[in-house]
Amino acid sequence: MDKILVTGGAGFIGSHVVDLLIEQEKEVIVVDNMSTGSYKNLNKDAKLEETDITDNLGLNEVFNKHKDINGVVHLAAQSKVGPSVENPGTDANINIQGTINLLELCRKNNINSFVYASSAAVYGHAEQLPITENAETNPLSPYGVSKLAGEEYVKAYGRLYGMDVFALRFANVFGPRQSPHTEAGVISIFIEQLLRGEVPAIYGDGEQTRDFIFVRDVAAAVVLCLKHINEHSQQPIYNVSTGTETSINFLLKDLCNALNENFNPEYKEERPGDIKKSYLDNRKIMAKLRWAPEVSLSTGLLSTIKFYQG
Ligand SMILES: NC(=O)c1ccc[n+]([C@@H]2O[C@H](COP(=O)([O-])OP(=O)(O)OC[C@H]3O[C@@H](n4cnc5c(N)ncnc54)[C@H](O)[C@@H]3O)[C@@H](O)[C@H]2O)c1
């Protein structure tokens, strides 16, 4: 597979996917409206088409211009919970209609391979940990709902048109280029606060857990899916995670150690609706795709700190 279109390729995760594809000598077309993406993130060897995924005419032009695309990686999204609660219609338009637009263009242009970025947000409060792909989906926000709806369209296109599809449910992704202005990026938020000499705030007792996965490992999983096309289309859903839980207290302590700072957070009232414990079972992707996370939390933290110091 030689020419890949990546939506959201100027964003946090997308830019790492693009870097990896280019390292593997693929030609990469990036579709991005630059709403949260950045020109600085974008690999200089990628071709940027500055288009919105909700703009069907604009997207059509991109697909007409690049006739020989072999696969699509779809990462562009409204990716925050808060704005999805405030404007569920806008969230649905980008995350659901935008996904349909891309699937339709793939169908019309005989592009058979589609990798979709989903999220642990589709699970909501889980009954059992670690959360497997078979767990019930009970999203707590319009964002979780729109990500889940996107998955269902992706699966339906797989069934209807024999497209080779993957929907990857990412855990909490961290690493260089993550914006500290997003609610998901607790690690980048802590690092920025510590570097500015501010006291980091922890909501609740800090014993809530998350599954933090380094962005480069996520990019590797995405790129691997493009190679496994034709093999696993009956099982398109995969968790992409470390399979381990880390408490916010432990995380901050690790960061403080790395930065030689005192561990002295300000504890604030727990936020309503915050999930207490969450980590995702990654045995399916490890067994079926032979993928494994390679970067430990502390190595990933050091690389992220270096990025913010730079
Ligand atoms: N970061 C995480 O921890 C995480 C976890 C689970 C799932 N995800 C999913 O991974 C994907 C990438 O997330 P991210 O953290 O890199 O976010 P990001 O905001 O850094 O990247 C999204 C990119 O999409 C672009 N974009 C947004 N709306 C667009 C539109 N309408 N048309 C064209 N481009 C548009 C943005 O400019 C940006 O470059 C998203 O689909 C998100 O839902 C992220």
Short mmCIF file of C-alpha atoms and ligand atoms in Angstrom, two decimals:
data_model
loop_
_atom_site.label_atom_id
_atom_site.label_comp_id
_atom_site.label_asym_id
_atom_site.label_seq_id
_atom_site.Cartn_x
_atom_site.Cartn_y
_atom_site.Cartn_z
CA MET A 1 0.00 0.00 0.00
CA ASP A 2 1.74 3.14 -1.18
CA LYS A 3 -0.50 6.19 -0.98
CA ILE A 4 -2.45 6.84 2.20
CA LEU A 5 -4.86 9.65 3.01
CA VAL A 6 -4.78 10.65 6.68
CA THR A 7 -7.52 12.91 8.04
CA GLY A 8 -6.45 14.94 11.07
CA GLY A 9 -2.80 14.47 10.06
CA ALA A 10 -1.81 17.87 11.48
CA GLY A 11 -3.21 16.95 14.91
CA PHE A 12 -1.57 15.26 17.87
CA ILE A 13 -2.02 11.56 17.02
CA GLY A 14 -2.39 12.11 13.27
CA SER A 15 0.98 13.83 12.92
CA HIS A 16 2.72 10.82 14.51
CA VAL A 17 0.85 8.45 12.17
CA VAL A 18 1.97 10.59 9.22
CA ASP A 19 5.61 10.59 10.44
CA LEU A 20 5.58 6.79 10.73
CA LEU A 21 4.03 6.32 7.27
CA ILE A 22 6.62 8.63 5.73
CA GLU A 23 9.42 6.77 7.54
CA GLN A 24 8.05 3.68 5.81
CA GLU A 25 8.29 5.53 2.48
CA LYS A 26 4.56 5.93 1.89
CA GLU A 27 3.14 8.88 0.06
CA VAL A 28 0.82 10.72 2.46
CA ILE A 29 -2.06 13.10 1.74
CA VAL A 30 -3.32 14.93 4.82
CA VAL A 31 -6.87 16.27 5.01
CA ASP A 32 -7.15 18.74 7.87
CA ASN A 33 -9.08 21.96 8.47
CA MET A 34 -6.41 23.10 10.98
CA SER A 35 -9.04 23.76 13.67
CA THR A 36 -6.91 22.15 16.40
CA GLY A 37 -4.06 20.94 14.19
CA SER A 38 -0.86 22.85 13.66
CA TYR A 39 1.42 23.50 10.67
CA LYS A 40 4.35 22.86 13.01
CA ASN A 41 3.16 19.28 13.59
CA LEU A 42 2.92 18.49 9.91
CA ASN A 43 5.63 16.39 8.29
CA LYS A 44 7.21 18.40 5.46
CA ASP A 45 6.96 15.41 3.10
CA ALA A 46 3.19 15.11 3.50
CA LYS A 47 0.84 16.88 1.08
CA LEU A 48 -1.69 19.00 2.97
CA GLU A 49 -5.20 19.43 1.59
CA GLU A 50 -6.78 22.03 3.85
CA THR A 51 -10.37 20.83 3.75
CA ASP A 52 -13.15 20.21 6.24
CA ILE A 53 -14.48 16.65 6.41
CA THR A 54 -18.01 18.04 6.56
CA ASP A 55 -17.45 19.80 3.20
CA ASN A 56 -18.38 17.09 0.72
CA LEU A 57 -17.49 19.15 -2.35
CA GLY A 58 -14.06 19.98 -0.99
CA LEU A 59 -13.45 16.35 -0.05
CA ASN A 60 -14.63 15.22 -3.49
CA GLU A 61 -12.04 17.46 -5.10
CA VAL A 62 -9.30 15.92 -2.96
CA PHE A 63 -10.30 12.40 -3.96
CA ASN A 64 -10.55 13.44 -7.64
CA LYS A 65 -7.11 15.00 -7.48
CA HIS A 66 -5.50 11.93 -5.88
CA LYS A 67 -6.91 9.06 -7.85
CA ASP A 68 -4.56 6.38 -6.65
CA ILE A 69 -5.15 6.43 -2.87
CA ASN A 70 -4.96 2.90 -1.43
CA GLY A 71 -6.13 3.47 2.11
CA VAL A 72 -7.67 6.02 4.47
CA VAL A 73 -6.81 6.60 8.13
CA HIS A 74 -9.59 8.68 9.66
CA LEU A 75 -8.49 10.61 12.76
CA ALA A 76 -10.03 14.05 12.20
CA ALA A 77 -12.69 14.70 14.80
CA GLN A 78 -14.21 17.00 17.33
CA SER A 79 -12.33 15.20 20.09
CA LYS A 80 -13.41 16.86 23.33
CA VAL A 81 -16.16 15.92 25.75
CA GLY A 82 -17.04 19.47 26.94
CA PRO A 83 -17.83 20.98 23.52
CA SER A 84 -19.81 17.86 22.62
CA VAL A 85 -22.06 18.47 25.62
CA GLU A 86 -22.45 22.15 24.73
CA ASN A 87 -22.98 21.57 21.00
CA PRO A 88 -23.99 17.96 20.38
CA GLY A 89 -25.20 18.81 16.88
CA THR A 90 -21.84 20.21 15.80
CA ASP A 91 -20.08 17.22 17.36
CA ALA A 92 -22.37 14.79 15.49
CA ASN A 93 -21.94 16.66 12.22
CA ILE A 94 -18.15 16.40 12.35
CA ASN A 95 -17.82 12.96 13.91
CA ILE A 96 -20.73 11.13 12.30
CA GLN A 97 -21.51 12.97 9.05
CA GLY A 98 -17.79 13.57 8.44
CA THR A 99 -17.13 9.82 8.81
CA ILE A 100 -20.00 8.98 6.44
CA ASN A 101 -18.64 11.46 3.86
CA LEU A 102 -15.27 9.72 3.92
CA LEU A 103 -16.73 6.21 3.77
CA GLU A 104 -18.89 7.19 0.81
CA LEU A 105 -15.92 8.66 -1.05
CA CYS A 106 -13.94 5.49 -0.36
CA ARG A 107 -16.77 3.38 -1.73
CA LYS A 108 -17.13 5.53 -4.87
CA ASN A 109 -13.40 5.57 -5.50
CA ASN A 110 -12.87 1.85 -4.82
CA ILE A 111 -10.65 2.50 -1.81
CA ASN A 112 -11.02 -0.67 0.17
CA SER A 113 -9.07 0.00 3.29
CA PHE A 114 -10.29 2.23 6.15
CA VAL A 115 -8.86 2.66 9.67
CA TYR A 116 -11.04 4.64 12.08
CA ALA A 117 -10.01 6.25 15.38
CA SER A 118 -12.49 5.42 18.10
CA SER A 119 -12.17 5.90 21.83
CA ALA A 120 -12.46 4.32 25.26
CA ALA A 121 -15.21 6.94 25.71
CA VAL A 122 -17.62 4.50 24.02
CA TYR A 123 -17.58 2.27 27.14
CA GLY A 124 -18.63 4.75 29.84
CA HIS A 125 -18.67 3.26 33.36
CA ALA A 126 -17.52 -0.33 32.99
CA GLU A 127 -18.74 -3.20 35.12
CA GLN A 128 -15.51 -5.16 34.81
CA LEU A 129 -11.85 -4.26 34.50
CA PRO A 130 -9.86 -4.41 32.34
CA ILE A 131 -12.46 -3.44 29.74
CA THR A 132 -12.59 -5.89 26.84
CA GLU A 133 -13.93 -5.16 23.36
CA ASN A 134 -17.03 -7.22 24.26
CA ALA A 135 -18.00 -4.97 27.17
CA GLU A 136 -21.26 -3.08 26.93
CA THR A 137 -21.02 0.35 25.36
CA ASN A 138 -22.66 3.05 27.46
CA PRO A 139 -21.11 6.37 26.42
CA LEU A 140 -21.53 9.18 28.94
CA SER A 141 -21.24 12.09 26.51
CA PRO A 142 -22.34 13.08 23.02
CA TYR A 143 -18.65 12.68 22.03
CA GLY A 144 -18.75 9.01 23.11
CA VAL A 145 -22.02 8.55 21.24
CA SER A 146 -20.69 10.10 18.03
CA LYS A 147 -17.51 7.99 18.17
CA LEU A 148 -19.64 4.86 18.64
CA ALA A 149 -21.96 5.84 15.78
CA GLY A 150 -18.88 6.34 13.57
CA GLU A 151 -17.77 2.79 14.47
CA GLU A 152 -21.15 1.39 13.48
CA TYR A 153 -20.99 3.09 10.06
CA VAL A 154 -17.47 1.79 9.56
CA LYS A 155 -18.59 -1.75 10.44
CA ALA A 156 -21.66 -1.44 8.20
CA TYR A 157 -19.50 -0.39 5.22
CA GLY A 158 -17.33 -3.41 5.90
CA ARG A 159 -20.37 -5.68 5.77
CA LEU A 160 -22.19 -3.94 2.92
CA TYR A 161 -19.34 -3.36 0.50
CA GLY A 162 -16.68 -5.82 1.66
CA MET A 163 -14.41 -2.97 2.71
CA ASP A 164 -11.50 -3.87 4.99
CA VAL A 165 -12.15 -1.80 8.06
CA PHE A 166 -10.67 -1.32 11.52
CA ALA A 167 -12.06 0.73 14.42
CA LEU A 168 -9.43 1.27 17.10
CA ARG A 169 -10.54 2.28 20.58
CA PHE A 170 -7.68 4.34 21.96
CA ALA A 171 -7.09 4.62 25.71
CA ASN A 172 -5.58 7.88 27.09
CA VAL A 173 -2.96 8.84 24.55
CA PHE A 174 -0.04 11.06 25.59
CA GLY A 175 3.20 12.32 24.12
CA PRO A 176 4.88 15.17 22.27
CA ARG A 177 2.58 17.61 20.42
CA GLN A 178 -0.44 16.98 22.64
CA SER A 179 -2.11 20.27 23.34
CA PRO A 180 -2.25 21.15 27.04
CA HIS A 181 -5.44 23.01 26.21
CA THR A 182 -7.46 19.82 25.81
CA GLU A 183 -9.27 18.25 28.71
CA ALA A 184 -7.90 14.78 27.84
CA GLY A 185 -4.25 15.70 28.07
CA VAL A 186 -3.77 15.50 31.84
CA ILE A 187 -0.08 14.70 31.31
CA SER A 188 0.61 17.72 29.12
CA ILE A 189 -1.42 19.88 31.51
CA PHE A 190 0.65 18.71 34.53
CA ILE A 191 3.94 19.17 32.66
CA GLU A 192 3.06 22.72 31.60
CA GLN A 193 1.97 23.60 35.15
CA LEU A 194 5.13 22.13 36.70
CA LEU A 195 7.37 23.87 34.18
CA ARG A 196 5.67 27.19 34.98
CA GLY A 197 6.19 26.53 38.70
CA GLU A 198 2.43 26.23 39.32
CA VAL A 199 0.82 23.76 41.74
CA PRO A 200 -1.00 21.07 39.76
CA ALA A 201 -4.64 20.44 40.65
CA ILE A 202 -6.00 16.93 41.17
CA TYR A 203 -9.76 16.46 41.16
CA GLY A 204 -10.87 13.98 43.84
CA ASP A 205 -8.40 11.91 45.86
CA GLY A 206 -6.10 11.18 42.93
CA GLU A 207 -6.68 7.44 43.21
CA GLN A 208 -8.74 7.40 40.00
CA THR A 209 -6.90 5.37 37.35
CA ARG A 210 -6.39 5.64 33.60
CA ASP A 211 -4.55 3.70 30.91
CA PHE A 212 -1.88 6.02 29.49
CA ILE A 213 -0.44 4.95 26.16
CA PHE A 214 2.40 6.66 24.34
CA VAL A 215 1.43 8.22 21.02
CA ARG A 216 4.13 6.48 19.00
CA ASP A 217 2.72 3.07 20.07
CA VAL A 218 -0.73 4.19 18.95
CA ALA A 219 0.66 5.30 15.58
CA ALA A 220 2.34 1.90 15.20
CA ALA A 221 -1.01 0.14 15.80
CA VAL A 222 -2.72 2.31 13.18
CA VAL A 223 -0.03 1.68 10.57
CA LEU A 224 -0.06 -2.05 11.34
CA CYS A 225 -3.78 -2.21 10.52
CA LEU A 226 -3.04 -0.99 6.99
CA LYS A 227 -0.81 -4.05 6.58
CA HIS A 228 -3.34 -6.51 7.96
CA ILE A 229 -6.08 -5.55 5.56
CA ASN A 230 -7.89 -8.61 4.16
CA GLU A 231 -7.24 -10.63 7.27
CA HIS A 232 -9.42 -9.38 10.10
CA SER A 233 -12.35 -7.56 8.55
CA GLN A 234 -14.77 -9.78 10.51
CA GLN A 235 -13.31 -8.39 13.73
CA PRO A 236 -12.84 -4.68 13.18
CA ILE A 237 -12.90 -3.47 16.81
CA TYR A 238 -9.65 -3.36 18.81
CA ASN A 239 -8.61 -1.68 22.04
CA VAL A 240 -5.28 0.12 21.73
CA SER A 241 -3.91 0.41 25.25
CA THR A 242 -1.21 -0.67 27.67
CA GLY A 243 -3.57 -2.92 29.62
CA THR A 244 -2.33 -1.38 32.88
CA GLU A 245 -3.84 1.23 35.17
CA THR A 246 -2.04 4.22 36.59
CA SER A 247 -3.46 6.45 39.29
CA ILE A 248 -3.29 10.21 38.87
CA ASN A 249 -1.29 10.41 42.14
CA PHE A 250 1.28 7.93 40.79
CA LEU A 251 1.46 9.77 37.49
CA LEU A 252 2.10 13.13 39.12
CA LYS A 253 4.69 11.61 41.44
CA ASP A 254 6.52 10.12 38.44
CA LEU A 255 6.44 13.49 36.67
CA CYS A 256 7.69 15.30 39.79
CA ASN A 257 10.56 12.83 40.11
CA ALA A 258 11.51 13.33 36.46
CA LEU A 259 11.45 17.10 36.90
CA ASN A 260 13.04 17.11 40.37
CA GLU A 261 9.97 18.83 41.80
CA ASN A 262 8.15 18.28 45.09
CA PHE A 263 4.96 16.24 44.97
CA ASN A 264 2.54 18.78 46.37
CA PRO A 265 -0.71 18.91 44.40
CA GLU A 266 -3.84 20.86 45.29
CA TYR A 267 -6.73 18.44 45.75
CA LYS A 268 -10.03 19.81 44.44
CA GLU A 269 -13.57 18.51 44.60
CA GLU A 270 -14.18 15.44 42.44
CA ARG A 271 -15.76 16.34 39.10
CA PRO A 272 -19.26 14.93 38.65
CA GLY A 273 -19.36 12.06 36.16
CA ASP A 274 -15.61 11.38 36.33
CA ILE A 275 -14.89 7.69 35.84
CA LYS A 276 -13.14 6.19 38.88
CA LYS A 277 -11.19 3.31 37.33
CA SER A 278 -10.45 2.67 33.70
CA TYR A 279 -8.06 0.53 31.75
CA LEU A 280 -8.48 -1.45 28.57
CA ASP A 281 -7.66 -5.08 27.86
CA ASN A 282 -5.21 -5.19 24.95
CA ARG A 283 -4.90 -8.96 24.51
CA LYS A 284 -6.97 -9.05 21.32
CA ILE A 285 -4.77 -6.68 19.32
CA MET A 286 -1.64 -8.31 20.74
CA ALA A 287 -2.78 -11.78 19.67
CA LYS A 288 -4.38 -10.95 16.31
CA LEU A 289 -2.15 -8.19 14.97
CA ARG A 290 1.02 -9.00 16.91
CA TRP A 291 1.19 -5.44 18.18
CA ALA A 292 2.51 -4.58 21.64
CA PRO A 293 3.11 -1.27 23.39
CA GLU A 294 6.85 -0.66 23.51
CA VAL A 295 7.27 2.60 25.38
CA SER A 296 7.00 2.51 29.18
CA LEU A 297 5.19 5.27 31.04
CA SER A 298 8.42 6.74 32.45
CA THR A 299 10.22 6.70 29.08
CA GLY A 300 7.19 8.29 27.43
CA LEU A 301 7.01 10.93 30.17
CA LEU A 302 10.68 11.84 29.71
CA SER A 303 10.20 12.25 25.97
CA THR A 304 7.07 14.38 26.54
CA ILE A 305 8.85 16.57 29.12
CA LYS A 306 11.72 17.09 26.68
CA PHE A 307 9.24 18.22 24.03
CA TYR A 308 7.67 20.80 26.35
CA GLN A 309 11.04 22.02 27.58
CA GLY A 310 12.09 22.48 23.96
N1 LIG B 1 -5.94 12.00 22.35
C1 LIG B 1 -6.54 10.96 22.91
O1 LIG B 1 -6.22 10.57 24.05
C2 LIG B 1 -7.61 10.19 22.16
C3 LIG B 1 -8.24 9.11 22.82
C4 LIG B 1 -9.21 8.40 22.15
C5 LIG B 1 -9.53 8.72 20.84
N2 LIG B 1 -8.93 9.76 20.21
C6 LIG B 1 -9.31 10.05 18.82
O2 LIG B 1 -8.13 10.16 18.04
C7 LIG B 1 -8.34 11.12 17.00
C8 LIG B 1 -7.23 12.16 17.02
O3 LIG B 1 -7.27 12.84 18.27
P1 LIG B 1 -6.15 13.89 18.72
O4 LIG B 1 -6.01 13.76 20.18
O5 LIG B 1 -4.97 13.75 17.84
O6 LIG B 1 -6.92 15.25 18.44
P2 LIG B 1 -6.40 16.59 17.70
O7 LIG B 1 -7.46 17.62 18.00
O8 LIG B 1 -5.00 16.89 18.06
O9 LIG B 1 -6.45 16.18 16.18
C9 LIG B 1 -7.62 16.24 15.39
C10 LIG B 1 -7.22 16.81 14.04
O10 LIG B 1 -8.38 16.82 13.21
C11 LIG B 1 -8.51 18.12 12.63
N3 LIG B 1 -9.96 18.36 12.46
C12 LIG B 1 -10.88 18.58 13.42
N4 LIG B 1 -12.08 18.76 12.87
C13 LIG B 1 -11.93 18.66 11.53
C14 LIG B 1 -12.80 18.77 10.41
N5 LIG B 1 -14.10 19.05 10.59
N6 LIG B 1 -12.31 18.63 9.17
C15 LIG B 1 -10.97 18.36 8.98
N7 LIG B 1 -10.09 18.26 9.99
C16 LIG B 1 -10.56 18.41 11.25
C17 LIG B 1 -7.88 19.08 13.61
O11 LIG B 1 -7.44 20.30 12.99
C18 LIG B 1 -6.70 18.25 14.12
O12 LIG B 1 -5.56 18.39 13.30
C19 LIG B 1 -9.72 11.68 17.19
O13 LIG B 1 -10.58 10.98 16.32
C20 LIG B 1 -10.05 11.36 18.63
O14 LIG B 1 -11.44 11.21 18.82
C21 LIG B 1 -7.99 10.52 20.85
#
